Amino acid sequence: MAETAPSPFTPGYGKKPAIFGGHGEELTELQAVFDTLDFGENHSVLASGLRGAGKTSFLTTLQDAARDAGWLVISDDASAGLMGRVMDSTIPALINDMSPDSRARLTSLGVGWISADIEYVSRHRNVKPQLRSDLVAMSSALGASGGILITVDEVSSGKVRLRELSRFALQISHALEDGAQIMVVFAGVKVSLEALLAEEHTTFLRRSREVEFERLSALETRRVFAETAALGGRLIEEDALAKLVSLSQGYPYLVQLAGDYAWRNNPTAPTITLTDATVAHDKAIKAVESRVISRVYGDLSEVDQKFLNAMAEDDDRTKVADIVRRMGVSDAYVQVYKKRLLDSGYVHAAGHGYVQFSLPYLGAYIRRQIAAEASAGGSDGGWDAYPAPTLPS
Ligand SMILES: Nc1ncnc2c1ncn2[C@@H]1O[C@H](COP(=O)(O)OP(=O)(O)OP(=O)(O)O)[C@@H](O)[C@H]1O
Ligand SMILES: [Mg+2]
């Protein structure tokens, strides 16, 4: 029997895909900046989109390209303590990895405080180090050989301390004003990025390049399946490919899951067949439900959920007027929630006065949840009828 080749598909959050579908133009343009330092409009980038649509993978792809081009990379997420982590550990580590030449230049610029193996008298530095001045000094030390890429992932309303993030952004904007060669990329759901733009000190971000992550086009989806399998040395038969494309609906996480299951069904065969794709179908949809869709749904507020429940009564698109009726609330109220859900990317407009689920299978998931609740006799699995006894005190 032939050796079982490892699957080249990469299901899992933050796993950089072997073949990156979509956003070719943006990647090419941003990667060109790493080589030329000719930034144009690309000093700041906002990457927004659905869960599992590829924001983190996009950041990783940029980071790898930046490092290859000799840039320094600062990557973190927007959770509390960002500034401290960057100042106290990321920047020191970057400086320690620099060439002795660049480090010597840094010392003369006043950032040598960090490096134990460089002779340095810390009295030069009588103020607390600031991100702004470190960035400017590091950028000058790099000179024409590179810039600094800063990526901040997970800008999502729950965890974000927008105040802290805006202070971080302010330091970057000052460093940019001082001429530092920086590209900064923030990634998160759209509503949170908008909240960030509304903060003080973040006006420079309004000129950002925006990259939106939605599902891939059908053509790109085909390419990702075929080229990823080819990297692993296998061909996907045409009918199997059509099935995989259609079941994934271009949703990146699902593309990787489906490809992976199809690959593993019969990994020593030279081609991936319709049988493999059919087996992958059920498994992939189950997995995406538990790993993605249930999380998406659970993240939403109760009213958002009610809105989606009202949508799920229809198989295809839903008339907004029907949502108003089903929820039993005012039109204005529904409009507010409609806008929120459109901004979050889970729902899109489908013709005048209609909305539709953007995330494949979200509607089906909700319908199944509602049916399960109904048959279990209530939302709590039937426990309403069996209250816990009061314990004697
Ligand atoms: N452009 C792409 N082409 C093909 N597959 C991709 C692409 N981008 C991401 N993927 C795959 O999709 C999955 C999810 O990617 P990723 O974790 O980057 O999404 P995300 O948008 O950061 O999700 P979240 O919002 O939950 O953090 C991974 O399995 C990854 O390999
Ligand atoms: Mg992510």
JSON list of N, CA and C in Angstrom, two decimals, residues 69-132:
[
{"chain": "A", "resi": 69, "resn": "ALA", "atom": "N", "xyz": [10.66, 40.15, 3.46]},
{"chain": "A", "resi": 69, "resn": "ALA", "atom": "CA", "xyz": [11.20, 41.35, 2.81]},
{"chain": "A", "resi": 69, "resn": "ALA", "atom": "C", "xyz": [12.10, 42.14, 3.77]},
{"chain": "A", "resi": 70, "resn": "GLY", "atom": "N", "xyz": [12.37, 41.57, 4.93]},
{"chain": "A", "resi": 70, "resn": "GLY", "atom": "CA", "xyz": [13.29, 42.23, 5.86]},
{"chain": "A", "resi": 70, "resn": "GLY", "atom": "C", "xyz": [12.64, 43.23, 6.80]},
{"chain": "A", "resi": 71, "resn": "TRP", "atom": "N", "xyz": [11.30, 43.16, 6.91]},
{"chain": "A", "resi": 71, "resn": "TRP", "atom": "CA", "xyz": [10.61, 44.06, 7.83]},
{"chain": "A", "resi": 71, "resn": "TRP", "atom": "C", "xyz": [10.59, 43.48, 9.24]},
{"chain": "A", "resi": 72, "resn": "LEU", "atom": "N", "xyz": [10.36, 44.36, 10.20]},
{"chain": "A", "resi": 72, "resn": "LEU", "atom": "CA", "xyz": [10.09, 43.91, 11.56]},
{"chain": "A", "resi": 72, "resn": "LEU", "atom": "C", "xyz": [8.59, 43.77, 11.70]},
{"chain": "A", "resi": 73, "resn": "VAL", "atom": "N", "xyz": [8.16, 42.76, 12.46]},
{"chain": "A", "resi": 73, "resn": "VAL", "atom": "CA", "xyz": [6.73, 42.51, 12.60]},
{"chain": "A", "resi": 73, "resn": "VAL", "atom": "C", "xyz": [6.32, 42.53, 14.07]},
{"chain": "A", "resi": 74, "resn": "ILE", "atom": "N", "xyz": [5.32, 43.33, 14.37]},
{"chain": "A", "resi": 74, "resn": "ILE", "atom": "CA", "xyz": [4.73, 43.33, 15.71]},
{"chain": "A", "resi": 74, "resn": "ILE", "atom": "C", "xyz": [3.31, 42.83, 15.54]},
{"chain": "A", "resi": 75, "resn": "SER", "atom": "N", "xyz": [3.01, 41.64, 16.09]},
{"chain": "A", "resi": 75, "resn": "SER", "atom": "CA", "xyz": [1.64, 41.15, 15.93]},
{"chain": "A", "resi": 75, "resn": "SER", "atom": "C", "xyz": [1.08, 40.78, 17.28]},
{"chain": "A", "resi": 76, "resn": "ASP", "atom": "N", "xyz": [-0.15, 41.21, 17.50]},
{"chain": "A", "resi": 76, "resn": "ASP", "atom": "CA", "xyz": [-0.76, 40.93, 18.80]},
{"chain": "A", "resi": 76, "resn": "ASP", "atom": "C", "xyz": [-2.26, 41.00, 18.60]},
{"chain": "A", "resi": 77, "resn": "ASP", "atom": "N", "xyz": [-3.02, 40.75, 19.66]},
{"chain": "A", "resi": 77, "resn": "ASP", "atom": "CA", "xyz": [-4.44, 41.00, 19.53]},
{"chain": "A", "resi": 77, "resn": "ASP", "atom": "C", "xyz": [-4.87, 42.08, 20.51]},
{"chain": "A", "resi": 78, "resn": "ALA", "atom": "N", "xyz": [-6.13, 42.50, 20.32]},
{"chain": "A", "resi": 78, "resn": "ALA", "atom": "CA", "xyz": [-6.57, 43.72, 20.97]},
{"chain": "A", "resi": 78, "resn": "ALA", "atom": "C", "xyz": [-6.99, 43.53, 22.42]},
{"chain": "A", "resi": 79, "resn": "SER", "atom": "N", "xyz": [-6.59, 42.43, 23.04]},
{"chain": "A", "resi": 79, "resn": "SER", "atom": "CA", "xyz": [-7.01, 42.22, 24.42]},
{"chain": "A", "resi": 79, "resn": "SER", "atom": "C", "xyz": [-6.27, 43.16, 25.36]},
{"chain": "A", "resi": 80, "resn": "ALA", "atom": "N", "xyz": [-6.77, 43.26, 26.59]},
{"chain": "A", "resi": 80, "resn": "ALA", "atom": "CA", "xyz": [-6.19, 44.20, 27.56]},
{"chain": "A", "resi": 80, "resn": "ALA", "atom": "C", "xyz": [-4.70, 43.95, 27.75]},
{"chain": "A", "resi": 81, "resn": "GLY", "atom": "N", "xyz": [-3.96, 45.02, 27.91]},
{"chain": "A", "resi": 81, "resn": "GLY", "atom": "CA", "xyz": [-2.53, 44.88, 28.16]},
{"chain": "A", "resi": 81, "resn": "GLY", "atom": "C", "xyz": [-1.69, 44.91, 26.90]},
{"chain": "A", "resi": 82, "resn": "LEU", "atom": "N", "xyz": [-2.32, 45.27, 25.77]},
{"chain": "A", "resi": 82, "resn": "LEU", "atom": "CA", "xyz": [-1.62, 45.29, 24.49]},
{"chain": "A", "resi": 82, "resn": "LEU", "atom": "C", "xyz": [-0.34, 46.13, 24.54]},
{"chain": "A", "resi": 83, "resn": "MET", "atom": "N", "xyz": [-0.48, 47.36, 25.02]},
{"chain": "A", "resi": 83, "resn": "MET", "atom": "CA", "xyz": [0.68, 48.27, 25.04]},
{"chain": "A", "resi": 83, "resn": "MET", "atom": "C", "xyz": [1.82, 47.68, 25.87]},
{"chain": "A", "resi": 84, "resn": "GLY", "atom": "N", "xyz": [1.50, 47.13, 27.01]},
{"chain": "A", "resi": 84, "resn": "GLY", "atom": "CA", "xyz": [2.52, 46.54, 27.88]},
{"chain": "A", "resi": 84, "resn": "GLY", "atom": "C", "xyz": [3.23, 45.39, 27.19]},
{"chain": "A", "resi": 85, "resn": "ARG", "atom": "N", "xyz": [2.45, 44.51, 26.55]},
{"chain": "A", "resi": 85, "resn": "ARG", "atom": "CA", "xyz": [3.07, 43.36, 25.89]},
{"chain": "A", "resi": 85, "resn": "ARG", "atom": "C", "xyz": [4.03, 43.81, 24.78]},
{"chain": "A", "resi": 86, "resn": "VAL", "atom": "N", "xyz": [3.56, 44.79, 24.01]},
{"chain": "A", "resi": 86, "resn": "VAL", "atom": "CA", "xyz": [4.39, 45.25, 22.90]},
{"chain": "A", "resi": 86, "resn": "VAL", "atom": "C", "xyz": [5.67, 45.94, 23.41]},
{"chain": "A", "resi": 87, "resn": "MET", "atom": "N", "xyz": [5.51, 46.80, 24.42]},
{"chain": "A", "resi": 87, "resn": "MET", "atom": "CA", "xyz": [6.68, 47.55, 24.91]},
{"chain": "A", "resi": 87, "resn": "MET", "atom": "C", "xyz": [7.64, 46.66, 25.70]},
{"chain": "A", "resi": 88, "resn": "ASP", "atom": "N", "xyz": [7.09, 45.76, 26.51]},
{"chain": "A", "resi": 88, "resn": "ASP", "atom": "CA", "xyz": [7.94, 45.01, 27.43]},
{"chain": "A", "resi": 88, "resn": "ASP", "atom": "C", "xyz": [8.48, 43.71, 26.86]},
{"chain": "A", "resi": 89, "resn": "SER", "atom": "N", "xyz": [7.79, 43.14, 25.88]},
{"chain": "A", "resi": 89, "resn": "SER", "atom": "CA", "xyz": [8.37, 41.91, 25.35]},
{"chain": "A", "resi": 89, "resn": "SER", "atom": "C", "xyz": [8.56, 41.87, 23.84]},
{"chain": "A", "resi": 90, "resn": "THR", "atom": "N", "xyz": [7.58, 42.33, 23.06]},
{"chain": "A", "resi": 90, "resn": "THR", "atom": "CA", "xyz": [7.74, 42.21, 21.60]},
{"chain": "A", "resi": 90, "resn": "THR", "atom": "C", "xyz": [8.90, 43.05, 21.08]},
{"chain": "A", "resi": 91, "resn": "ILE", "atom": "N", "xyz": [8.92, 44.33, 21.45]},
{"chain": "A", "resi": 91, "resn": "ILE", "atom": "CA", "xyz": [9.97, 45.22, 20.93]},
{"chain": "A", "resi": 91, "resn": "ILE", "atom": "C", "xyz": [11.36, 44.78, 21.44]},
{"chain": "A", "resi": 92, "resn": "PRO", "atom": "N", "xyz": [11.52, 44.48, 22.74]},
{"chain": "A", "resi": 92, "resn": "PRO", "atom": "CA", "xyz": [12.83, 43.99, 23.17]},
{"chain": "A", "resi": 92, "resn": "PRO", "atom": "C", "xyz": [13.29, 42.76, 22.38]},
{"chain": "A", "resi": 93, "resn": "ALA", "atom": "N", "xyz": [12.36, 41.82, 22.13]},
{"chain": "A", "resi": 93, "resn": "ALA", "atom": "CA", "xyz": [12.74, 40.62, 21.39]},
{"chain": "A", "resi": 93, "resn": "ALA", "atom": "C", "xyz": [13.16, 40.96, 19.96]},
{"chain": "A", "resi": 94, "resn": "LEU", "atom": "N", "xyz": [12.42, 41.88, 19.34]},
{"chain": "A", "resi": 94, "resn": "LEU", "atom": "CA", "xyz": [12.76, 42.27, 17.97]},
{"chain": "A", "resi": 94, "resn": "LEU", "atom": "C", "xyz": [14.15, 42.91, 17.92]},
{"chain": "A", "resi": 95, "resn": "ILE", "atom": "N", "xyz": [14.43, 43.75, 18.91]},
{"chain": "A", "resi": 95, "resn": "ILE", "atom": "CA", "xyz": [15.72, 44.45, 18.92]},
{"chain": "A", "resi": 95, "resn": "ILE", "atom": "C", "xyz": [16.86, 43.45, 19.13]},
{"chain": "A", "resi": 96, "resn": "ASN", "atom": "N", "xyz": [16.61, 42.48, 20.00]},
{"chain": "A", "resi": 96, "resn": "ASN", "atom": "CA", "xyz": [17.66, 41.49, 20.24]},
{"chain": "A", "resi": 96, "resn": "ASN", "atom": "C", "xyz": [17.95, 40.65, 19.00]},
{"chain": "A", "resi": 97, "resn": "ASP", "atom": "N", "xyz": [16.93, 40.52, 18.13]},
{"chain": "A", "resi": 97, "resn": "ASP", "atom": "CA", "xyz": [17.13, 39.73, 16.91]},
{"chain": "A", "resi": 97, "resn": "ASP", "atom": "C", "xyz": [17.76, 40.53, 15.77]},
{"chain": "A", "resi": 98, "resn": "MET", "atom": "N", "xyz": [17.88, 41.85, 15.98]},
{"chain": "A", "resi": 98, "resn": "MET", "atom": "CA", "xyz": [18.41, 42.67, 14.88]},
{"chain": "A", "resi": 98, "resn": "MET", "atom": "C", "xyz": [19.90, 42.41, 14.68]},
{"chain": "A", "resi": 99, "resn": "SER", "atom": "N", "xyz": [20.39, 42.78, 13.52]},
{"chain": "A", "resi": 99, "resn": "SER", "atom": "CA", "xyz": [21.82, 42.62, 13.25]},
{"chain": "A", "resi": 99, "resn": "SER", "atom": "C", "xyz": [22.59, 43.58, 14.16]},
{"chain": "A", "resi": 100, "resn": "PRO", "atom": "N", "xyz": [23.84, 43.22, 14.49]},
{"chain": "A", "resi": 100, "resn": "PRO", "atom": "CA", "xyz": [24.63, 44.08, 15.36]},
{"chain": "A", "resi": 100, "resn": "PRO", "atom": "C", "xyz": [24.71, 45.52, 14.82]},
{"chain": "A", "resi": 101, "resn": "ASP", "atom": "N", "xyz": [24.79, 45.63, 13.51]},
{"chain": "A", "resi": 101, "resn": "ASP", "atom": "CA", "xyz": [24.83, 46.96, 12.89]},
{"chain": "A", "resi": 101, "resn": "ASP", "atom": "C", "xyz": [23.62, 47.80, 13.22]},
{"chain": "A", "resi": 102, "resn": "SER", "atom": "N", "xyz": [22.44, 47.20, 12.99]},
{"chain": "A", "resi": 102, "resn": "SER", "atom": "CA", "xyz": [21.21, 47.94, 13.24]},
{"chain": "A", "resi": 102, "resn": "SER", "atom": "C", "xyz": [21.08, 48.26, 14.72]},
{"chain": "A", "resi": 103, "resn": "ARG", "atom": "N", "xyz": [21.55, 47.30, 15.53]},
{"chain": "A", "resi": 103, "resn": "ARG", "atom": "CA", "xyz": [21.44, 47.53, 16.97]},
{"chain": "A", "resi": 103, "resn": "ARG", "atom": "C", "xyz": [22.33, 48.69, 17.41]},
{"chain": "A", "resi": 104, "resn": "ALA", "atom": "N", "xyz": [23.50, 48.73, 16.83]},
{"chain": "A", "resi": 104, "resn": "ALA", "atom": "CA", "xyz": [24.41, 49.82, 17.16]},
{"chain": "A", "resi": 104, "resn": "ALA", "atom": "C", "xyz": [23.77, 51.15, 16.76]},
{"chain": "A", "resi": 105, "resn": "ARG", "atom": "N", "xyz": [23.11, 51.15, 15.59]},
{"chain": "A", "resi": 105, "resn": "ARG", "atom": "CA", "xyz": [22.45, 52.39, 15.15]},
{"chain": "A", "resi": 105, "resn": "ARG", "atom": "C", "xyz": [21.34, 52.77, 16.12]},
{"chain": "A", "resi": 106, "resn": "LEU", "atom": "N", "xyz": [20.61, 51.74, 16.60]},
{"chain": "A", "resi": 106, "resn": "LEU", "atom": "CA", "xyz": [19.54, 51.99, 17.56]},
{"chain": "A", "resi": 106, "resn": "LEU", "atom": "C", "xyz": [20.07, 52.60, 18.84]},
{"chain": "A", "resi": 107, "resn": "THR", "atom": "N", "xyz": [21.20, 52.07, 19.29]},
{"chain": "A", "resi": 107, "resn": "THR", "atom": "CA", "xyz": [21.78, 52.58, 20.53]},
{"chain": "A", "resi": 107, "resn": "THR", "atom": "C", "xyz": [22.04, 54.07, 20.39]},
{"chain": "A", "resi": 108, "resn": "SER", "atom": "N", "xyz": [22.58, 54.45, 19.23]},
{"chain": "A", "resi": 108, "resn": "SER", "atom": "CA", "xyz": [22.87, 55.87, 19.06]},
{"chain": "A", "resi": 108, "resn": "SER", "atom": "C", "xyz": [21.58, 56.68, 18.98]},
{"chain": "A", "resi": 109, "resn": "LEU", "atom": "N", "xyz": [20.49, 56.02, 18.62]},
{"chain": "A", "resi": 109, "resn": "LEU", "atom": "CA", "xyz": [19.20, 56.73, 18.54]},
{"chain": "A", "resi": 109, "resn": "LEU", "atom": "C", "xyz": [18.46, 56.71, 19.88]},
{"chain": "A", "resi": 110, "resn": "GLY", "atom": "N", "xyz": [19.03, 56.00, 20.85]},
{"chain": "A", "resi": 110, "resn": "GLY", "atom": "CA", "xyz": [18.43, 56.06, 22.17]},
{"chain": "A", "resi": 110, "resn": "GLY", "atom": "C", "xyz": [17.51, 54.92, 22.54]},
{"chain": "A", "resi": 111, "resn": "VAL", "atom": "N", "xyz": [17.62, 53.80, 21.85]},
{"chain": "A", "resi": 111, "resn": "VAL", "atom": "CA", "xyz": [16.76, 52.67, 22.21]},
{"chain": "A", "resi": 111, "resn": "VAL", "atom": "C", "xyz": [17.58, 51.50, 22.75]},
{"chain": "A", "resi": 112, "resn": "GLY", "atom": "N", "xyz": [18.89, 51.74, 22.96]},
{"chain": "A", "resi": 112, "resn": "GLY", "atom": "CA", "xyz": [19.75, 50.64, 23.40]},
{"chain": "A", "resi": 112, "resn": "GLY", "atom": "C", "xyz": [19.43, 50.12, 24.78]},
{"chain": "A", "resi": 113, "resn": "TRP", "atom": "N", "xyz": [18.54, 50.79, 25.48]},
{"chain": "A", "resi": 113, "resn": "TRP", "atom": "CA", "xyz": [18.17, 50.39, 26.84]},
{"chain": "A", "resi": 113, "resn": "TRP", "atom": "C", "xyz": [17.84, 48.92, 26.97]},
{"chain": "A", "resi": 114, "resn": "ILE", "atom": "N", "xyz": [17.45, 48.34, 25.87]},
{"chain": "A", "resi": 114, "resn": "ILE", "atom": "CA", "xyz": [16.85, 47.05, 25.98]},
{"chain": "A", "resi": 114, "resn": "ILE", "atom": "C", "xyz": [17.87, 45.93, 25.95]},
{"chain": "A", "resi": 115, "resn": "SER", "atom": "N", "xyz": [18.99, 46.17, 25.31]},
{"chain": "A", "resi": 115, "resn": "SER", "atom": "CA", "xyz": [19.86, 45.08, 24.97]},
{"chain": "A", "resi": 115, "resn": "SER", "atom": "C", "xyz": [21.01, 44.95, 25.95]},
{"chain": "A", "resi": 116, "resn": "ALA", "atom": "N", "xyz": [21.04, 43.84, 26.64]},
{"chain": "A", "resi": 116, "resn": "ALA", "atom": "CA", "xyz": [22.03, 43.66, 27.68]},
{"chain": "A", "resi": 116, "resn": "ALA", "atom": "C", "xyz": [23.44, 43.57, 27.11]},
{"chain": "A", "resi": 117, "resn": "ASP", "atom": "N", "xyz": [23.55, 43.05, 25.88]},
{"chain": "A", "resi": 117, "resn": "ASP", "atom": "CA", "xyz": [24.90, 42.84, 25.36]},
{"chain": "A", "resi": 117, "resn": "ASP", "atom": "C", "xyz": [25.47, 44.04, 24.61]},
{"chain": "A", "resi": 118, "resn": "ILE", "atom": "N", "xyz": [24.79, 45.14, 24.71]},
{"chain": "A", "resi": 118, "resn": "ILE", "atom": "CA", "xyz": [25.36, 46.37, 24.14]},
{"chain": "A", "resi": 118, "resn": "ILE", "atom": "C", "xyz": [25.70, 47.30, 25.29]},
{"chain": "A", "resi": 119, "resn": "GLU", "atom": "N", "xyz": [26.88, 47.87, 25.22]},
{"chain": "A", "resi": 119, "resn": "GLU", "atom": "CA", "xyz": [27.27, 48.83, 26.26]},
{"chain": "A", "resi": 119, "resn": "GLU", "atom": "C", "xyz": [26.33, 50.01, 26.16]},
{"chain": "A", "resi": 120, "resn": "TYR", "atom": "N", "xyz": [25.71, 50.30, 27.23]},
{"chain": "A", "resi": 120, "resn": "TYR", "atom": "CA", "xyz": [24.77, 51.41, 27.13]},
{"chain": "A", "resi": 120, "resn": "TYR", "atom": "C", "xyz": [24.53, 52.01, 28.50]},
{"chain": "A", "resi": 121, "resn": "VAL", "atom": "N", "xyz": [24.58, 53.29, 28.55]},
{"chain": "A", "resi": 121, "resn": "VAL", "atom": "CA", "xyz": [24.37, 53.96, 29.84]},
{"chain": "A", "resi": 121, "resn": "VAL", "atom": "C", "xyz": [22.96, 54.50, 29.87]},
{"chain": "A", "resi": 122, "resn": "SER", "atom": "N", "xyz": [22.18, 53.96, 30.80]},
{"chain": "A", "resi": 122, "resn": "SER", "atom": "CA", "xyz": [20.75, 54.25, 30.73]},
{"chain": "A", "resi": 122, "resn": "SER", "atom": "C", "xyz": [20.39, 55.67, 31.16]},
{"chain": "A", "resi": 123, "resn": "ARG", "atom": "N", "xyz": [21.38, 56.45, 31.62]},
{"chain": "A", "resi": 123, "resn": "ARG", "atom": "CA", "xyz": [21.01, 57.81, 32.02]},
{"chain": "A", "resi": 123, "resn": "ARG", "atom": "C", "xyz": [20.57, 58.65, 30.81]},
{"chain": "A", "resi": 124, "resn": "HIS", "atom": "N", "xyz": [20.92, 58.20, 29.60]},
{"chain": "A", "resi": 124, "resn": "HIS", "atom": "CA", "xyz": [20.45, 58.91, 28.42]},
{"chain": "A", "resi": 124, "resn": "HIS", "atom": "C", "xyz": [18.93, 58.93, 28.36]},
{"chain": "A", "resi": 125, "resn": "ARG", "atom": "N", "xyz": [18.38, 57.92, 29.02]},
{"chain": "A", "resi": 125, "resn": "ARG", "atom": "CA", "xyz": [16.96, 57.76, 28.87]},
{"chain": "A", "resi": 125, "resn": "ARG", "atom": "C", "xyz": [16.29, 58.09, 30.19]},
{"chain": "A", "resi": 126, "resn": "ASN", "atom": "N", "xyz": [15.90, 59.34, 30.34]},
{"chain": "A", "resi": 126, "resn": "ASN", "atom": "CA", "xyz": [15.33, 59.70, 31.63]},
{"chain": "A", "resi": 126, "resn": "ASN", "atom": "C", "xyz": [13.81, 59.73, 31.63]},
{"chain": "A", "resi": 127, "resn": "VAL", "atom": "N", "xyz": [13.22, 59.39, 30.50]},
{"chain": "A", "resi": 127, "resn": "VAL", "atom": "CA", "xyz": [11.76, 59.27, 30.51]},
{"chain": "A", "resi": 127, "resn": "VAL", "atom": "C", "xyz": [11.38, 57.83, 30.16]},
{"chain": "A", "resi": 128, "resn": "LYS", "atom": "N", "xyz": [10.19, 57.48, 30.55]},
{"chain": "A", "resi": 128, "resn": "LYS", "atom": "CA", "xyz": [9.68, 56.14, 30.26]},
{"chain": "A", "resi": 128, "resn": "LYS", "atom": "C", "xyz": [9.62, 55.95, 28.73]},
{"chain": "A", "resi": 129, "resn": "PRO", "atom": "N", "xyz": [10.07, 54.80, 28.24]},
{"chain": "A", "resi": 129, "resn": "PRO", "atom": "CA", "xyz": [10.03, 54.63, 26.80]},
{"chain": "A", "resi": 129, "resn": "PRO", "atom": "C", "xyz": [8.60, 54.70, 26.26]},
{"chain": "A", "resi": 130, "resn": "GLN", "atom": "N", "xyz": [8.48, 55.30, 25.09]},
{"chain": "A", "resi": 130, "resn": "GLN", "atom": "CA", "xyz": [7.17, 55.42, 24.46]},
{"chain": "A", "resi": 130, "resn": "GLN", "atom": "C", "xyz": [7.18, 54.63, 23.17]},
{"chain": "A", "resi": 131, "resn": "LEU", "atom": "N", "xyz": [6.04, 54.06, 22.86]},
{"chain": "A", "resi": 131, "resn": "LEU", "atom": "CA", "xyz": [5.94, 53.29, 21.62]},
{"chain": "A", "resi": 131, "resn": "LEU", "atom": "C", "xyz": [6.34, 54.16, 20.44]},
{"chain": "A", "resi": 132, "resn": "ARG", "atom": "N", "xyz": [5.84, 55.40, 20.43]},
{"chain": "A", "resi": 132, "resn": "ARG", "atom": "CA", "xyz": [6.13, 56.32, 19.34]},
{"chain": "A", "resi": 132, "resn": "ARG", "atom": "C", "xyz": [7.62, 56.43, 19.07]}
]
